[in-house]
mmCIF file of C-alpha atoms in Angstrom:
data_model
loop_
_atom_site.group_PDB
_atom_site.id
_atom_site.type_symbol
_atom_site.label_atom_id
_atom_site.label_comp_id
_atom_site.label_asym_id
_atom_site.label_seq_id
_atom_site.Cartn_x
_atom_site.Cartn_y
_atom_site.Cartn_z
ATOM 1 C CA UNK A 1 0.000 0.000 0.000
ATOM 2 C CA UNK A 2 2.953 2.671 0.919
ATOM 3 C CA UNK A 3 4.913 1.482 -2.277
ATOM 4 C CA UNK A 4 1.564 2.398 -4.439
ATOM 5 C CA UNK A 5 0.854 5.557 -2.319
ATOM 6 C CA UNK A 6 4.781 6.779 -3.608
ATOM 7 C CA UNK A 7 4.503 5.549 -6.829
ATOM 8 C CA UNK A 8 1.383 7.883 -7.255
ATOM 9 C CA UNK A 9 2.698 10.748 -5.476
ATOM 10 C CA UNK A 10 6.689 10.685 -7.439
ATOM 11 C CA UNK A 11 3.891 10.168 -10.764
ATOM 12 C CA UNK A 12 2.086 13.594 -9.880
ATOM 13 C CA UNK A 13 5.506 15.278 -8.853
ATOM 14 C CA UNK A 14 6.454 14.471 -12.510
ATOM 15 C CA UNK A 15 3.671 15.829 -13.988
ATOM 16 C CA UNK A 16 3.006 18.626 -12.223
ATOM 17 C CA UNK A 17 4.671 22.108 -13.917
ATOM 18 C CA UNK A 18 5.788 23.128 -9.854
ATOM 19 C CA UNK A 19 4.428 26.645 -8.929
ATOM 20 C CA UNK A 20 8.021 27.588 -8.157
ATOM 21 C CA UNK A 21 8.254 29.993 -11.135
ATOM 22 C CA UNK A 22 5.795 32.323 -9.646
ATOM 23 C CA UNK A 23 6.876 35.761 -9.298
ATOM 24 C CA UNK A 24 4.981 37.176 -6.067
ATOM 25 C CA UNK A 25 2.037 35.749 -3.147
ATOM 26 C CA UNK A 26 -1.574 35.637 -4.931
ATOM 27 C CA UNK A 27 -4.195 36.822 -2.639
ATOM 28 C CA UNK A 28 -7.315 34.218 -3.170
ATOM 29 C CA UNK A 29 -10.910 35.150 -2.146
ATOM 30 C CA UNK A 30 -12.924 31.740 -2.481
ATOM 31 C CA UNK A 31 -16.649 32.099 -2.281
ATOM 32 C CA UNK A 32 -18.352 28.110 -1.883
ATOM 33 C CA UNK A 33 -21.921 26.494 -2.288
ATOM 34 C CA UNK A 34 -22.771 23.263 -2.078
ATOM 35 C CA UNK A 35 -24.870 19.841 -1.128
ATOM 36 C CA UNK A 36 -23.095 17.542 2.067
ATOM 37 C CA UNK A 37 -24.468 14.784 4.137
ATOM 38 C CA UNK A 38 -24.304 15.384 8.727
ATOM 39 C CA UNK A 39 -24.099 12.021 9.778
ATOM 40 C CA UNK A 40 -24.684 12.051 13.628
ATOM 41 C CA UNK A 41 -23.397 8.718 15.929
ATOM 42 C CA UNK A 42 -23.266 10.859 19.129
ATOM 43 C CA UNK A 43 -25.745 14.094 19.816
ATOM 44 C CA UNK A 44 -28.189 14.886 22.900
ATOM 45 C CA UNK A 45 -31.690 13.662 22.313
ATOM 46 C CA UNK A 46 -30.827 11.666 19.109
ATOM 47 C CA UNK A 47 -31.543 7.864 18.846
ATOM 48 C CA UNK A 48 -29.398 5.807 17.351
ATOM 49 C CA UNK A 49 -27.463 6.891 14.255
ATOM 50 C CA UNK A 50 -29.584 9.758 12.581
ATOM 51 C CA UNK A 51 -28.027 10.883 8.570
ATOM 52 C CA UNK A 52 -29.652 14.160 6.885
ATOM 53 C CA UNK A 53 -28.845 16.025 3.572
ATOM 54 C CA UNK A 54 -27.839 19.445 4.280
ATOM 55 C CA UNK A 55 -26.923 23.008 1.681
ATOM 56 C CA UNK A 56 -24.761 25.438 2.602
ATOM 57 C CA UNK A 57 -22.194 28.277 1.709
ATOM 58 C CA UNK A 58 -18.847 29.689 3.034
ATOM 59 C CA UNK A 59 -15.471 31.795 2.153
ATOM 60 C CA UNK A 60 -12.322 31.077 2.424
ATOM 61 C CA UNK A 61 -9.734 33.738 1.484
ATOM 62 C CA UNK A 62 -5.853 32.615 1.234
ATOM 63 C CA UNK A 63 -2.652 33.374 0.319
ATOM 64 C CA UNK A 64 -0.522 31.643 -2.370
ATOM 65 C CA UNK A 65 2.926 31.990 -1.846
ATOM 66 C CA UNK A 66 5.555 31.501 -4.813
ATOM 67 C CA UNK A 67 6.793 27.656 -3.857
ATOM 68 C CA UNK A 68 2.876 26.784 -3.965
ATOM 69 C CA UNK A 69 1.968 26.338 -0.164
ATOM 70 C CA UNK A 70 -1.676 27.985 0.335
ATOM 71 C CA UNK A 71 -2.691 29.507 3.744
ATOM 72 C CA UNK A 72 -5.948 30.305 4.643
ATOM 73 C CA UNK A 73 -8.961 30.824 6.739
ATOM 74 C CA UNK A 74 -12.231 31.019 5.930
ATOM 75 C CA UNK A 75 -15.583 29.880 7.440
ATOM 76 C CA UNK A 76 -18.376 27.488 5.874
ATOM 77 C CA UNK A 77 -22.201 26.737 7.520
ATOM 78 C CA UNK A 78 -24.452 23.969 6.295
ATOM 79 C CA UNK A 79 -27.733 22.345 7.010
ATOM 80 C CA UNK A 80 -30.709 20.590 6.459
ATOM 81 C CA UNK A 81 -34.253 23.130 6.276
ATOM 82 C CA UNK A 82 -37.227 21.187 7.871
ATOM 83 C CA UNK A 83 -40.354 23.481 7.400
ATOM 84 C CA UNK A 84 -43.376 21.511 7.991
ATOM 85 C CA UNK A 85 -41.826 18.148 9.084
ATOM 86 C CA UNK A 86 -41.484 16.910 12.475
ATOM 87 C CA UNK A 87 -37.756 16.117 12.167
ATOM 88 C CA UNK A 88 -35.213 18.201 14.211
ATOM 89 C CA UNK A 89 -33.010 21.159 11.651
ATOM 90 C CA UNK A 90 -29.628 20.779 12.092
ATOM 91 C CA UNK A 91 -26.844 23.019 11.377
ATOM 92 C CA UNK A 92 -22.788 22.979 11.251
ATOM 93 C CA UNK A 93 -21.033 26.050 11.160
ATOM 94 C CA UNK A 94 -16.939 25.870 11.338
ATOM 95 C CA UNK A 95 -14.719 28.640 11.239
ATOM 96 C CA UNK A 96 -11.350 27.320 10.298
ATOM 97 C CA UNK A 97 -7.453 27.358 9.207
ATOM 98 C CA UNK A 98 -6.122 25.546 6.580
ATOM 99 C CA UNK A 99 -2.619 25.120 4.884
ATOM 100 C CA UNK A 100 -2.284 22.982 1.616
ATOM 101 C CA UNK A 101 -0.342 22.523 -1.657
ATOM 102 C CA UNK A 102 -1.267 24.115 -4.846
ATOM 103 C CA UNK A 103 -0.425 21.640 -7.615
ATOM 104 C CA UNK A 104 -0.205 23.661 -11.461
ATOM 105 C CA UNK A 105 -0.999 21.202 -13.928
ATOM 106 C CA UNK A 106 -0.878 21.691 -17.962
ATOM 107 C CA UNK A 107 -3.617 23.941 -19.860
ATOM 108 C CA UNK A 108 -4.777 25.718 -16.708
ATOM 109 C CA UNK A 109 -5.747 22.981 -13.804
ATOM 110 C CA UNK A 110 -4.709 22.429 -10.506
ATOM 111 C CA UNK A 111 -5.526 20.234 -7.542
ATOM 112 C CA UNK A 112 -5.354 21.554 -4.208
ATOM 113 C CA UNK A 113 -5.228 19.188 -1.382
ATOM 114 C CA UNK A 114 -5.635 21.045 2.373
ATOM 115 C CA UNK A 115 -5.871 20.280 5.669
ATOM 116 C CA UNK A 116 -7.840 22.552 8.213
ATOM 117 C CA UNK A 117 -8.068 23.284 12.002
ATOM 118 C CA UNK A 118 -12.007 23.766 12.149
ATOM 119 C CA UNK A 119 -13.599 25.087 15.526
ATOM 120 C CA UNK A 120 -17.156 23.916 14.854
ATOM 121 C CA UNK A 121 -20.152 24.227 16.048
ATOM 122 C CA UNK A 122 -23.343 21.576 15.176
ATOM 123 C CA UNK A 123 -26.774 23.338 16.522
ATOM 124 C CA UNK A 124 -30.228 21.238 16.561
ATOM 125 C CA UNK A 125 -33.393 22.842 16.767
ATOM 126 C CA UNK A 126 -37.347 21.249 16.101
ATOM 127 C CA UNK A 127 -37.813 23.318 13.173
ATOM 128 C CA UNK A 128 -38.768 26.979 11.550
ATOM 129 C CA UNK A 129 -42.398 27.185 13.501
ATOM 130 C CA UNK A 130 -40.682 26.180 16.672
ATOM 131 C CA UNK A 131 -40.502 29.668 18.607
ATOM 132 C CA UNK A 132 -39.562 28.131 22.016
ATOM 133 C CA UNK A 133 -35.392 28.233 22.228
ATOM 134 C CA UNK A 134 -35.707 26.065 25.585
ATOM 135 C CA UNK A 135 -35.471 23.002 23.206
ATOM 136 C CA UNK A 136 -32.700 23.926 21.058
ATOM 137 C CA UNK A 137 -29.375 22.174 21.764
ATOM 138 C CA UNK A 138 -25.313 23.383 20.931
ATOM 139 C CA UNK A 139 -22.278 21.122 20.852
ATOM 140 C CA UNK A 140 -18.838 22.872 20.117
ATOM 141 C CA UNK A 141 -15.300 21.687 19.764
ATOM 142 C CA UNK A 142 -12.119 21.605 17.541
ATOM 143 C CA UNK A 143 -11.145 19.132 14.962
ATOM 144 C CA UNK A 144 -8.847 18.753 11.601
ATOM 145 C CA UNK A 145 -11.043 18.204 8.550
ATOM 146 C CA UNK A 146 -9.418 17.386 4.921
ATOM 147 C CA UNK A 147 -10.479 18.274 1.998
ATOM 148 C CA UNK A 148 -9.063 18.658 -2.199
ATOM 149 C CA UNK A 149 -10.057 21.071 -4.578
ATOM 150 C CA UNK A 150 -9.614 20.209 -8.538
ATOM 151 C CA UNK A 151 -10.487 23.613 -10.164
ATOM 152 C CA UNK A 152 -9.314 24.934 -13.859
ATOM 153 C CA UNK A 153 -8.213 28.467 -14.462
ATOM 154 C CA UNK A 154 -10.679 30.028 -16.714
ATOM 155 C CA UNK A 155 -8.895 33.696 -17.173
ATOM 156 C CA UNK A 156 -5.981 35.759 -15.180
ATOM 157 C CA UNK A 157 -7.758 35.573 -12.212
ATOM 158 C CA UNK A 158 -10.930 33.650 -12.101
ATOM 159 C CA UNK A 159 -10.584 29.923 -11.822
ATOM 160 C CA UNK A 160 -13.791 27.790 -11.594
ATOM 161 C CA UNK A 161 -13.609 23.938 -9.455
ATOM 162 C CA UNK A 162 -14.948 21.241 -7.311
ATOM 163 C CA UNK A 163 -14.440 20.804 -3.662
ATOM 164 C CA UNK A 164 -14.665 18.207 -1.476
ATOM 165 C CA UNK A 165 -14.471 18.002 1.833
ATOM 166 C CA UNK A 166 -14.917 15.747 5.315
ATOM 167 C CA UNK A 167 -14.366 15.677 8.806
ATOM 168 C CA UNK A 168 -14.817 13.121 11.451
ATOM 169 C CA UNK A 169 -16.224 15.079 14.634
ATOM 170 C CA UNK A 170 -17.017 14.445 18.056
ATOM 171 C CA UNK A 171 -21.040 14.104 17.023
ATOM 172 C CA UNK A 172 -20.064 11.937 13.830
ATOM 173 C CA UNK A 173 -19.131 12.558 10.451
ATOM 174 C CA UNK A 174 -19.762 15.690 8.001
ATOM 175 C CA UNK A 175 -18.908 15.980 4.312
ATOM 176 C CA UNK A 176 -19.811 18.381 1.599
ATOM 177 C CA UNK A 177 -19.356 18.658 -2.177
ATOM 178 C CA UNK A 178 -19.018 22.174 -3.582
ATOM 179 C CA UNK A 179 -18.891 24.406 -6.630
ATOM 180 C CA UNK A 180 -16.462 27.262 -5.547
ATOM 181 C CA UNK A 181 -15.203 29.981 -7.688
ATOM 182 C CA UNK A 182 -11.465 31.184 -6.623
ATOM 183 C CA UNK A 183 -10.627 35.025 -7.454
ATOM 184 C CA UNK A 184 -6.798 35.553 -8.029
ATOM 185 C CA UNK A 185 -5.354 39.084 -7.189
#
């Protein structure tokens, strides 16, 4: 398994055109929406495992340095909308700290693997006609979530991807798929 996890990585080091011959730092402001999946093992009130769909959007906004190391922070909520049924909303908000590698590729792709510091917080509450707040229940903490971004750069400073990313928490697991849109300047 190692062997194959080297061969694959001294493969990508080969193709990759390394971001060394940038001149300067690129400021990135990433804007994200997406679809994810809360899966909760471990949450006040809950039965047994319990797995909703949730939306959401966040920001991230990074630096690029000239050997290709990103830093950033940024901050991402999602959750599931339950109007009229009698399941509990849920919600996961994270504001976080990531560093990663910026891999340049041929004709204008890139893959960004990260790894962020997240402090979340998951909130649960019976729903949007549910006006009493004695019922409403918090868990916070800190955890590392990992994500990857494969994105293609569409002009000077607009490049257009996919991100995924997932975290195992204290409550359970959380993963999203986005669309995010990365502005260069």
């Amino acid at each position: 398994m190692r062997t194959t996890f080297l061969a694959v990585v001294l493969a990508l080091g080969a193709a990759v055109q390394p971001a060394l011959g940038a001149e300067s730092s690129e400021f990135q402001i990433t804007p994200r929406i997406g679809q994810g999946e809360l899966k909760l093992d471990a949450f006040e009130g809950v039965d047994g495992l319990h797995e909703t769909d949730t939306y959401g959007l966040g920001v991230s906004f990074g630096v690029l340095t000239p050997i290709g190391i990103v830093f950033e922070v940024g901050a991402d909520s999602y959750g599931n909308v339950e109007i009229f049924d009698d399941d509990e909303e849920f919600s996961l908000s994270q504001r976080y700290v990531a560093v990663g590698y910026q891999f340049e590729f041929g004709d204008g792709w890139r893959l960004i693997p990260k790894v962020s510091r997240a402090r979340w917080k998951l909130r649960s509450d019976k729903g949007l006609f549910d006006f009493n707040d004695d019922d409403d229940r918090e868990l916070r903490g800190y955890e590392y979530a990992y994500e990857a971004t494969i994105a293609r750069k569409v002009s000077r400073a607009l490049t257009l991807g996919l991100n995924y990313k997932q975290g195992d928490y204290d409550f359970g697991r959380a993963r999203a798929v986005s669309f995010v849109v990365q502005i260069g300047i």
